[in-house]
């Protein structure tokens, strides 16, 4: 699996957009980008995934650069409940799903 | 939340004793996983199962065994617990659709302390 690089921590003001970057410069053509988050003392939660095109769901938007070497997860209106560790994972789609989680980005949403 | 129940939620045990953690799902998903989470290491895969009686090792399988006799239950056993196995253990499930949106759904974890 391609390696990902994320900042260790980020802050965001409540109500503003949170933009979380991820670098995956060694991504291969059949690898998808997945985002999960983990709120303190809970299990990780799936957010979104994408291959080439930008994706949006009820939780977030995923912007993938044209060369696919980096992506950004956008939480459009961050709330205090979005404070969590966010994991960017690159994995071949359709595989057995044993995703490998790195250390992620600790997002702190402040009032 | 996906129908995943981990038991117990908390356990304290002594070094050298056997411990079994249980993961129960009501989603009828084919794949089940056990992860451990430790400060500075993130989530690491211990073992996973791709069907009844079908299991395989993950990244950190030494000292652990698993069993899956029914679709809904996946057991993780520490045959002889050691202090290095103090951790938070998460169970996860996923469908075997073969499609890229193969999201993992996690339980709320078991906090195990080995003294």
GROMACS .gro file of C-alpha atoms in nm:
model
  226
    1UNK     CA    1   0.000   0.000   0.000
    2UNK     CA    2   0.112   0.352  -0.073
    3UNK     CA    3   0.245   0.551   0.221
    4UNK     CA    4   0.055   0.859   0.335
    5UNK     CA    5   0.177   1.170   0.512
    6UNK     CA    6  -0.049   1.388   0.725
    7UNK     CA    7   0.018   1.676   0.963
    8UNK     CA    8   0.025   1.569   1.324
    9UNK     CA    9  -0.230   1.826   1.438
   10UNK     CA   10  -0.451   2.111   1.317
   11UNK     CA   11  -0.687   2.363   1.472
   12UNK     CA   12  -1.009   2.497   1.325
   13UNK     CA   13  -1.262   2.752   1.446
   14UNK     CA   14  -1.614   2.628   1.501
   15UNK     CA   15  -1.837   2.698   1.201
   16UNK     CA   16  -1.545   2.734   0.963
   17UNK     CA   17  -1.434   2.482   0.703
   18UNK     CA   18  -1.170   2.233   0.814
   19UNK     CA   19  -0.931   2.132   0.538
   20UNK     CA   20  -0.720   1.828   0.618
   21UNK     CA   21  -0.438   1.750   0.374
   22UNK     CA   22  -0.284   1.416   0.290
   23UNK     CA   23   0.013   1.337   0.068
   24UNK     CA   24   0.028   1.002  -0.110
   25UNK     CA   25   0.287   1.060  -0.380
   26UNK     CA   26   0.349   0.688  -0.443
   27UNK     CA   27  -0.017   0.602  -0.502
   28UNK     CA   28  -0.076   0.359  -0.786
   29UNK     CA   29  -0.352   0.365  -1.043
   30UNK     CA   30  -0.580   0.114  -0.873
   31UNK     CA   31  -0.550   0.251  -0.520
   32UNK     CA   32  -0.831   0.440  -0.355
   33UNK     CA   33  -0.806   0.711  -0.091
   34UNK     CA   34  -1.008   0.643   0.224
   35UNK     CA   35  -1.074   0.873   0.517
   36UNK     CA   36  -1.173   0.761   0.865
   37UNK     CA   37  -1.192   0.948   1.191
   38UNK     CA   38  -1.176   0.846   1.554
   39UNK     CA   39  -1.345   1.044   1.824
   40UNK     CA   40  -1.193   0.996   2.166
   41UNK     CA   41  -1.259   0.653   2.319
   42UNK     CA   42  -1.471   0.535   2.027
   43UNK     CA   43  -1.396   0.307   1.735
   44UNK     CA   44  -1.294   0.465   1.404
   45UNK     CA   45  -1.572   0.583   1.175
   46UNK     CA   46  -1.570   0.571   0.795
   47UNK     CA   47  -1.608   0.914   0.632
   48UNK     CA   48  -1.555   0.897   0.257
   49UNK     CA   49  -1.344   0.744  -0.018
   50UNK     CA   50  -1.245   0.829  -0.376
   51UNK     CA   51  -1.034   0.722  -0.672
   52UNK     CA   52  -0.995   1.015  -0.913
   53UNK     CA   53  -1.296   1.239  -0.897
   54UNK     CA   54  -1.394   1.464  -0.615
   55UNK     CA   55  -1.653   1.311  -0.387
   56UNK     CA   56  -1.911   1.453  -0.148
   57UNK     CA   57  -2.143   1.295   0.103
   58UNK     CA   58  -2.338   1.411   0.404
   59UNK     CA   59  -2.026   1.420   0.621
   60UNK     CA   60  -1.754   1.570   0.404
   61UNK     CA   61  -1.600   1.639   0.065
   62UNK     CA   62  -1.288   1.478  -0.075
   63UNK     CA   63  -1.074   1.667  -0.323
   64UNK     CA   64  -0.811   1.461  -0.507
   65UNK     CA   65  -0.550   1.638  -0.718
   66UNK     CA   66  -0.533   1.557  -1.086
   67UNK     CA   67  -0.203   1.369  -1.045
   68UNK     CA   68  -0.356   1.189  -0.744
   69UNK     CA   69  -0.049   1.252  -0.533
   70UNK     CA   70  -0.240   1.438  -0.267
   71UNK     CA   71  -0.591   1.491  -0.139
   72UNK     CA   72  -0.784   1.713   0.100
   73UNK     CA   73  -1.073   1.621   0.325
   74UNK     CA   74  -1.309   1.913   0.379
   75UNK     CA   75  -1.553   1.942   0.666
   76UNK     CA   76  -1.757   2.239   0.544
   77UNK     CA   77  -1.884   2.371   0.878
   78UNK     CA   78  -1.682   2.218   1.158
   79UNK     CA   79  -1.848   2.167   1.496
   80UNK     CA   80  -1.700   2.082   1.834
   81UNK     CA   81  -1.812   1.722   1.776
   82UNK     CA   82  -1.576   1.701   1.478
   83UNK     CA   83  -1.279   1.710   1.713
   84UNK     CA   84  -1.109   1.377   1.639
   85UNK     CA   85  -0.810   1.207   1.483
   86UNK     CA   86  -0.850   1.184   1.106
   87UNK     CA   87  -0.683   0.904   0.913
   88UNK     CA   88  -0.601   0.911   0.542
   89UNK     CA   89  -0.546   0.561   0.403
   90UNK     CA   90  -0.458   0.443   0.056
   91UNK     CA   91  -0.563   0.096  -0.043
   92UNK     CA   92  -0.643  -0.112  -0.346
   93UNK     CA   93  -1.018  -0.111  -0.390
   94UNK     CA   94  -1.197  -0.441  -0.357
   95UNK     CA   95  -0.926  -0.594  -0.145
   96UNK     CA   96  -0.995  -0.762   0.182
   97UNK     CA   97  -1.030  -0.435   0.361
   98UNK     CA   98  -0.758  -0.488   0.621
   99UNK     CA   99  -0.675  -0.123   0.610
  100UNK     CA  100  -0.355  -0.007   0.771
  101UNK     CA  101  -0.402   0.300   0.987
  102UNK     CA  102  -0.115   0.544   1.041
  103UNK     CA  103  -0.105   0.811   1.308
  104UNK     CA  104  -0.346   1.054   1.148
  105UNK     CA  105  -0.413   1.422   1.210
  106UNK     CA  106  -0.553   1.538   1.542
  107UNK     CA  107  -0.813   1.804   1.453
  108UNK     CA  108  -0.918   2.034   1.735
  109UNK     CA  109  -1.227   2.244   1.669
  110UNK     CA  110  -1.232   2.546   1.896
  111UNK     CA  111  -1.527   2.768   1.993
  112UNK     CA  112  -2.383   0.231   1.476
  113UNK     CA  113  -2.339  -0.092   1.284
  114UNK     CA  114  -2.454  -0.387   1.495
  115UNK     CA  115  -2.123  -0.468   1.660
  116UNK     CA  116  -2.089  -0.555   2.026
  117UNK     CA  117  -1.759  -0.612   2.198
  118UNK     CA  118  -1.738  -0.782   2.534
  119UNK     CA  119  -1.618  -0.720   2.789
  120UNK     CA  120  -1.573  -0.343   2.757
  121UNK     CA  121  -1.309  -0.336   3.029
  122UNK     CA  122  -1.097  -0.612   3.177
  123UNK     CA  123  -0.808  -0.628   3.419
  124UNK     CA  124  -0.617  -0.952   3.432
  125UNK     CA  125  -0.288  -1.087   3.564
  126UNK     CA  126   0.018  -1.181   3.365
  127UNK     CA  127   0.008  -1.543   3.252
  128UNK     CA  128  -0.369  -1.584   3.257
  129UNK     CA  129  -0.571  -1.664   2.945
  130UNK     CA  130  -0.809  -1.398   2.819
  131UNK     CA  131  -1.079  -1.414   2.552
  132UNK     CA  132  -1.239  -1.112   2.396
  133UNK     CA  133  -1.560  -1.146   2.201
  134UNK     CA  134  -1.692  -0.958   1.901
  135UNK     CA  135  -2.053  -1.014   1.801
  136UNK     CA  136  -2.215  -0.872   1.487
  137UNK     CA  137  -2.573  -0.866   1.368
  138UNK     CA  138  -2.497  -0.748   1.011
  139UNK     CA  139  -2.414  -1.089   0.861
  140UNK     CA  140  -2.091  -0.945   0.719
  141UNK     CA  141  -1.836  -1.192   0.595
  142UNK     CA  142  -1.518  -1.016   0.708
  143UNK     CA  143  -1.423  -0.951   1.070
  144UNK     CA  144  -1.104  -0.801   1.210
  145UNK     CA  145  -0.925  -0.751   1.538
  146UNK     CA  146  -0.708  -0.441   1.584
  147UNK     CA  147  -0.515  -0.311   1.880
  148UNK     CA  148  -0.448   0.054   1.946
  149UNK     CA  149  -0.156   0.186   2.147
  150UNK     CA  150  -0.020   0.538   2.197
  151UNK     CA  151   0.235   0.619   1.928
  152UNK     CA  152   0.140   0.321   1.712
  153UNK     CA  153  -0.207   0.395   1.586
  154UNK     CA  154  -0.427   0.099   1.492
  155UNK     CA  155  -0.254  -0.229   1.410
  156UNK     CA  156  -0.420  -0.537   1.264
  157UNK     CA  157  -0.387  -0.853   1.473
  158UNK     CA  158  -0.593  -1.113   1.287
  159UNK     CA  159  -0.882  -1.116   1.047
  160UNK     CA  160  -1.142  -1.359   0.921
  161UNK     CA  161  -1.290  -1.392   0.574
  162UNK     CA  162  -1.551  -1.650   0.665
  163UNK     CA  163  -1.646  -1.916   0.915
  164UNK     CA  164  -1.332  -2.106   1.014
  165UNK     CA  165  -1.125  -1.893   0.771
  166UNK     CA  166  -0.874  -1.668   0.942
  167UNK     CA  167  -0.538  -1.511   0.868
  168UNK     CA  168  -0.266  -1.321   1.048
  169UNK     CA  169  -0.226  -0.948   1.051
  170UNK     CA  170   0.066  -0.725   1.134
  171UNK     CA  171   0.098  -0.809   1.506
  172UNK     CA  172  -0.037  -1.162   1.549
  173UNK     CA  173   0.226  -1.308   1.786
  174UNK     CA  174   0.072  -1.406   2.120
  175UNK     CA  175  -0.283  -1.403   1.985
  176UNK     CA  176  -0.515  -1.662   1.838
  177UNK     CA  177  -0.862  -1.626   1.693
  178UNK     CA  178  -1.161  -1.842   1.617
  179UNK     CA  179  -1.474  -1.797   1.410
  180UNK     CA  180  -1.719  -2.083   1.445
  181UNK     CA  181  -2.023  -1.873   1.349
  182UNK     CA  182  -2.065  -1.582   1.111
  183UNK     CA  183  -2.167  -1.349   1.392
  184UNK     CA  184  -1.889  -1.419   1.642
  185UNK     CA  185  -1.514  -1.359   1.625
  186UNK     CA  186  -1.311  -1.442   1.933
  187UNK     CA  187  -0.964  -1.314   2.017
  188UNK     CA  188  -0.766  -1.518   2.270
  189UNK     CA  189  -0.453  -1.427   2.457
  190UNK     CA  190  -0.329  -1.769   2.567
  191UNK     CA  191  -0.100  -1.625   2.835
  192UNK     CA  192  -0.142  -1.252   2.878
  193UNK     CA  193   0.165  -1.031   2.906
  194UNK     CA  194   0.195  -0.668   3.010
  195UNK     CA  195   0.282  -0.574   2.650
  196UNK     CA  196  -0.069  -0.680   2.555
  197UNK     CA  197  -0.222  -0.403   2.764
  198UNK     CA  198  -0.409  -0.210   2.499
  199UNK     CA  199  -0.744  -0.110   2.357
  200UNK     CA  200  -0.878  -0.378   2.124
  201UNK     CA  201  -1.118  -0.296   1.843
  202UNK     CA  202  -1.324  -0.531   1.637
  203UNK     CA  203  -1.432  -0.432   1.287
  204UNK     CA  204  -1.653  -0.583   1.018
  205UNK     CA  205  -1.699  -0.535   0.645
  206UNK     CA  206  -1.894  -0.680   0.359
  207UNK     CA  207  -1.720  -0.890   0.097
  208UNK     CA  208  -1.872  -0.713  -0.197
  209UNK     CA  209  -1.542  -0.670  -0.378
  210UNK     CA  210  -1.640  -0.312  -0.447
  211UNK     CA  211  -1.405  -0.028  -0.354
  212UNK     CA  212  -1.638   0.120  -0.098
  213UNK     CA  213  -1.544  -0.155   0.142
  214UNK     CA  214  -1.583   0.052   0.454
  215UNK     CA  215  -1.489  -0.094   0.788
  216UNK     CA  216  -1.736  -0.056   1.073
  217UNK     CA  217  -1.585  -0.063   1.419
  218UNK     CA  218  -1.705  -0.159   1.762
  219UNK     CA  219  -1.643   0.063   2.063
  220UNK     CA  220  -1.346  -0.130   2.189
  221UNK     CA  221  -1.230  -0.337   2.484
  222UNK     CA  222  -0.981  -0.183   2.724
  223UNK     CA  223  -0.754  -0.461   2.852
  224UNK     CA  224  -0.505  -0.411   3.133
  225UNK     CA  225  -0.256  -0.684   3.215
  226UNK     CA  226  -0.092  -0.639   3.556
   0.00000   0.00000   0.00000
